[in-house]
PDB file of C-alpha atoms in Angstrom:
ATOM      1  CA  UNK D   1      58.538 114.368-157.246  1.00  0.00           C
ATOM      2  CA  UNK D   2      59.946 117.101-154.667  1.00  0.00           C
ATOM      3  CA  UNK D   3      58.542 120.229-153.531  1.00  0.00           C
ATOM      4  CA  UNK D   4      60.737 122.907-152.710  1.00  0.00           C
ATOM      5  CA  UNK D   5      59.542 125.146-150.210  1.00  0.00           C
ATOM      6  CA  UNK D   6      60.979 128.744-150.086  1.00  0.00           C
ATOM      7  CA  UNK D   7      60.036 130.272-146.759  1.00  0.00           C
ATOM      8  CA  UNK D   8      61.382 134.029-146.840  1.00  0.00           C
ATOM      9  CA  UNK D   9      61.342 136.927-143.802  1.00  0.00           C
ATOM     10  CA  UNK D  10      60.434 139.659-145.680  1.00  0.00           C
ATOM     11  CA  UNK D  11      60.509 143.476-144.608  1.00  0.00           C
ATOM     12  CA  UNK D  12      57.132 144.272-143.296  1.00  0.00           C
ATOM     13  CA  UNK D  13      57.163 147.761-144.780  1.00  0.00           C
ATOM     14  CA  UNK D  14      58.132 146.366-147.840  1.00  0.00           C
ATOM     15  CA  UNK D  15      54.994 144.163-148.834  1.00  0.00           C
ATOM     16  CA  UNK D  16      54.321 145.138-151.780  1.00  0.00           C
ATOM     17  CA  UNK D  17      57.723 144.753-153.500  1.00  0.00           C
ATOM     18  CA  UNK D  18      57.177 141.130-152.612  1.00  0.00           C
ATOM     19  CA  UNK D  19      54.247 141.090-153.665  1.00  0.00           C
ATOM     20  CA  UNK D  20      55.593 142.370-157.632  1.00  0.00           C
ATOM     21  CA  UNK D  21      58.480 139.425-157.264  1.00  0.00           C
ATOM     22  CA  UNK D  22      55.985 137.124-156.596  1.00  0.00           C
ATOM     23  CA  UNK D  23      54.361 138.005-159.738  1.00  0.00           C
ATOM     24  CA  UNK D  24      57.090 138.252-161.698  1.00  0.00           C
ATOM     25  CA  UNK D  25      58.189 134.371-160.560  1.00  0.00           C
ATOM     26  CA  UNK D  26      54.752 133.340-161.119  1.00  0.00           C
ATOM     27  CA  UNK D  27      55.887 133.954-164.988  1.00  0.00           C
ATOM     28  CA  UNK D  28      59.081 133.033-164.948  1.00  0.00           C
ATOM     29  CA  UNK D  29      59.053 129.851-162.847  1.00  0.00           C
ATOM     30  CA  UNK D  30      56.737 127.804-165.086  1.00  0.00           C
ATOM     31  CA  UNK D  31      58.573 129.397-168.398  1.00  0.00           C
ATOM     32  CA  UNK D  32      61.907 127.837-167.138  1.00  0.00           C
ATOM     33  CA  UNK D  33      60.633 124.205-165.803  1.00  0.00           C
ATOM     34  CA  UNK D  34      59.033 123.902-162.306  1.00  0.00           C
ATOM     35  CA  UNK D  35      55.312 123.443-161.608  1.00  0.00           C
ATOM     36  CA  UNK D  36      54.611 126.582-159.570  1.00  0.00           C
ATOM     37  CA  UNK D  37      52.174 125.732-156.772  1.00  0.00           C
ATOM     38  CA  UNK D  38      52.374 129.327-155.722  1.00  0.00           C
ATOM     39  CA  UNK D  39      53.546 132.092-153.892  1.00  0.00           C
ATOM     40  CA  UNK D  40      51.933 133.475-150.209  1.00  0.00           C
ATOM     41  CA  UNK D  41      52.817 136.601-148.345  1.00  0.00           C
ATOM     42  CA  UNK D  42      51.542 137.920-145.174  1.00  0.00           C
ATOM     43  CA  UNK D  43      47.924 138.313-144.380  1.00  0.00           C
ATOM     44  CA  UNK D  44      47.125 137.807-140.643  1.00  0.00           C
ATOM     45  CA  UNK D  45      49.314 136.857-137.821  1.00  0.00           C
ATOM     46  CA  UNK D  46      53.096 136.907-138.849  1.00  0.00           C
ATOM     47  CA  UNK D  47      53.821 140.106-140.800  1.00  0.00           C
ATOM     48  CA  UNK D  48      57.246 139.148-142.176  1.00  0.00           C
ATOM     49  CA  UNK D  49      57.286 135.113-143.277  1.00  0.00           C
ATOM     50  CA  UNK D  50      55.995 134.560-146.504  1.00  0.00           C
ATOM     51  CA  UNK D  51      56.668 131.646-148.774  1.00  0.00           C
ATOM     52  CA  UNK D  52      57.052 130.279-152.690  1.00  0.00           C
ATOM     53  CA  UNK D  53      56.315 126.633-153.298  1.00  0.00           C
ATOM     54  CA  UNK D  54      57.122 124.718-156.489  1.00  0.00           C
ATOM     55  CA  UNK D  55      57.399 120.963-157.869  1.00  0.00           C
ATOM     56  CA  UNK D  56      60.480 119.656-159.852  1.00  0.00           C
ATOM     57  CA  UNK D  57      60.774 115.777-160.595  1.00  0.00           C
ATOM     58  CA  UNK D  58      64.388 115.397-158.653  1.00  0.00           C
ATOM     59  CA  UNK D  59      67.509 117.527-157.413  1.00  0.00           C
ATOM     60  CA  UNK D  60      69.283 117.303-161.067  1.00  0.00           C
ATOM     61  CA  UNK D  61      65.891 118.843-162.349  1.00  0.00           C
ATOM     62  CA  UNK D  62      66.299 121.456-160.226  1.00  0.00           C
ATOM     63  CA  UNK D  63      69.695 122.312-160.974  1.00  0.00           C
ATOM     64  CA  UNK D  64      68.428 122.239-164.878  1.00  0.00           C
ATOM     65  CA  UNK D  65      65.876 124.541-163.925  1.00  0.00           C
ATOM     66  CA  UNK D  66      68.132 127.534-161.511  1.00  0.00           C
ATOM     67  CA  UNK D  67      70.331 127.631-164.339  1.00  0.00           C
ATOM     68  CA  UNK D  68      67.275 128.218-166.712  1.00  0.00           C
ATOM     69  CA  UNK D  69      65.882 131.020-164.789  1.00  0.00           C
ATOM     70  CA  UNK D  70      69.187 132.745-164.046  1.00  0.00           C
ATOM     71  CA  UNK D  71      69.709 133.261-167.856  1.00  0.00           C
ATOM     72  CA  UNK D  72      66.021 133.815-168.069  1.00  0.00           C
ATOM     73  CA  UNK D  73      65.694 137.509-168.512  1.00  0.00           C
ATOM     74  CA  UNK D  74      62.826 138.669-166.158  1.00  0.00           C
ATOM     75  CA  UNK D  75      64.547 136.287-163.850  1.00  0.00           C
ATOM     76  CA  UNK D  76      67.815 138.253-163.967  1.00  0.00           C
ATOM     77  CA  UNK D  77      65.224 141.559-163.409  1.00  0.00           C
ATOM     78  CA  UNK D  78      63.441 139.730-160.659  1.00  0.00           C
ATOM     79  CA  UNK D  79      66.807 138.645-158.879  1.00  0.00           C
ATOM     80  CA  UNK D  80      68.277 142.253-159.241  1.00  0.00           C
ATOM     81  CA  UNK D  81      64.725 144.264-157.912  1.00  0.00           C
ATOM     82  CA  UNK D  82      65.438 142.021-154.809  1.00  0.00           C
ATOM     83  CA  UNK D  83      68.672 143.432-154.275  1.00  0.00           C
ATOM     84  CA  UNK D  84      68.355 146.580-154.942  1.00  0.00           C
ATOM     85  CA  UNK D  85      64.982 146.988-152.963  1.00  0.00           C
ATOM     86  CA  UNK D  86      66.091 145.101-149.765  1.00  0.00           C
ATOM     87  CA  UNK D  87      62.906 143.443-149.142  1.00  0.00           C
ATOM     88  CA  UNK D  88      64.324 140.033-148.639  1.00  0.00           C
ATOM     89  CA  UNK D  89      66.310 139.476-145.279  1.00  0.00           C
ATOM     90  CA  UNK D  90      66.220 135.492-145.027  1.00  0.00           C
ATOM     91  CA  UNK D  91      65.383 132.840-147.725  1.00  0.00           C
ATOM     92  CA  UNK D  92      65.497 129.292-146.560  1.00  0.00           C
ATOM     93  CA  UNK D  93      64.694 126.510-149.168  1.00  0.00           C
ATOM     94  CA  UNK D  94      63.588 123.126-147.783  1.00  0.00           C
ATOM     95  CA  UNK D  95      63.063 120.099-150.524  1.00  0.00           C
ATOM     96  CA  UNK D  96      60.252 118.096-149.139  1.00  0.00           C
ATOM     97  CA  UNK D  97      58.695 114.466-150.630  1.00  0.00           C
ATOM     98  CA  UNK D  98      55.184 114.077-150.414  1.00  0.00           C
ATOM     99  CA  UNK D  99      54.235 110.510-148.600  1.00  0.00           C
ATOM    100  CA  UNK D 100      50.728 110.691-148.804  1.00  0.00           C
ATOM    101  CA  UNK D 101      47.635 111.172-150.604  1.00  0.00           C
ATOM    102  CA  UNK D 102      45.104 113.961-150.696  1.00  0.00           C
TER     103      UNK D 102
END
């Protein structure tokens, strides 16, 4: 199992439009194959990093599942409301394995 961790600098005027495209994943990232384990923007501290965190079962999964939510259609909405609402300046994506136990 990996986690991919999506750690974003997000305009700080702009919370709230990250806030709807964290929504709008939280729909369409389960419907297309990864096990959302959720999305976090600013609350105290740091008013631009925010982050999206989700479980796939390898790298070829996760190439199964990008291709599933780019045809997905309120993925195609949620990638084009990023764009066109500039709230997004950086996304890194890290793939992590987890080596121990709760």
């Amino acid at each position: 199992m990996l986690t991919c961790v999506i750690r974003y600098h997000i305009d700080p005027t702009k919370k709230d439009a990250f806030v709807r495209y964290a929504r709008n994943w939280a729909e369409a990232i389960p419907r297309c194959g990864a096990d959302l384990v959720g999305y976090y923007a600013p609350h105290e501290g740091s008013t631009t990093l925010a982050y999206g965190i989700y479980n796939l079962e390898s790298l070829a999964a996760y190439e199964a599942y990008r291709e599933r939510l780019a045809a997905d259609p309120l993925g195609r909405e949620n990638y084009a409301f990023a764009q066109t609402e500039k709230f997004l300046l950086r996304e890194d994506r890290t793939f992590l394995k987890k080596v121990t136990l709760p």
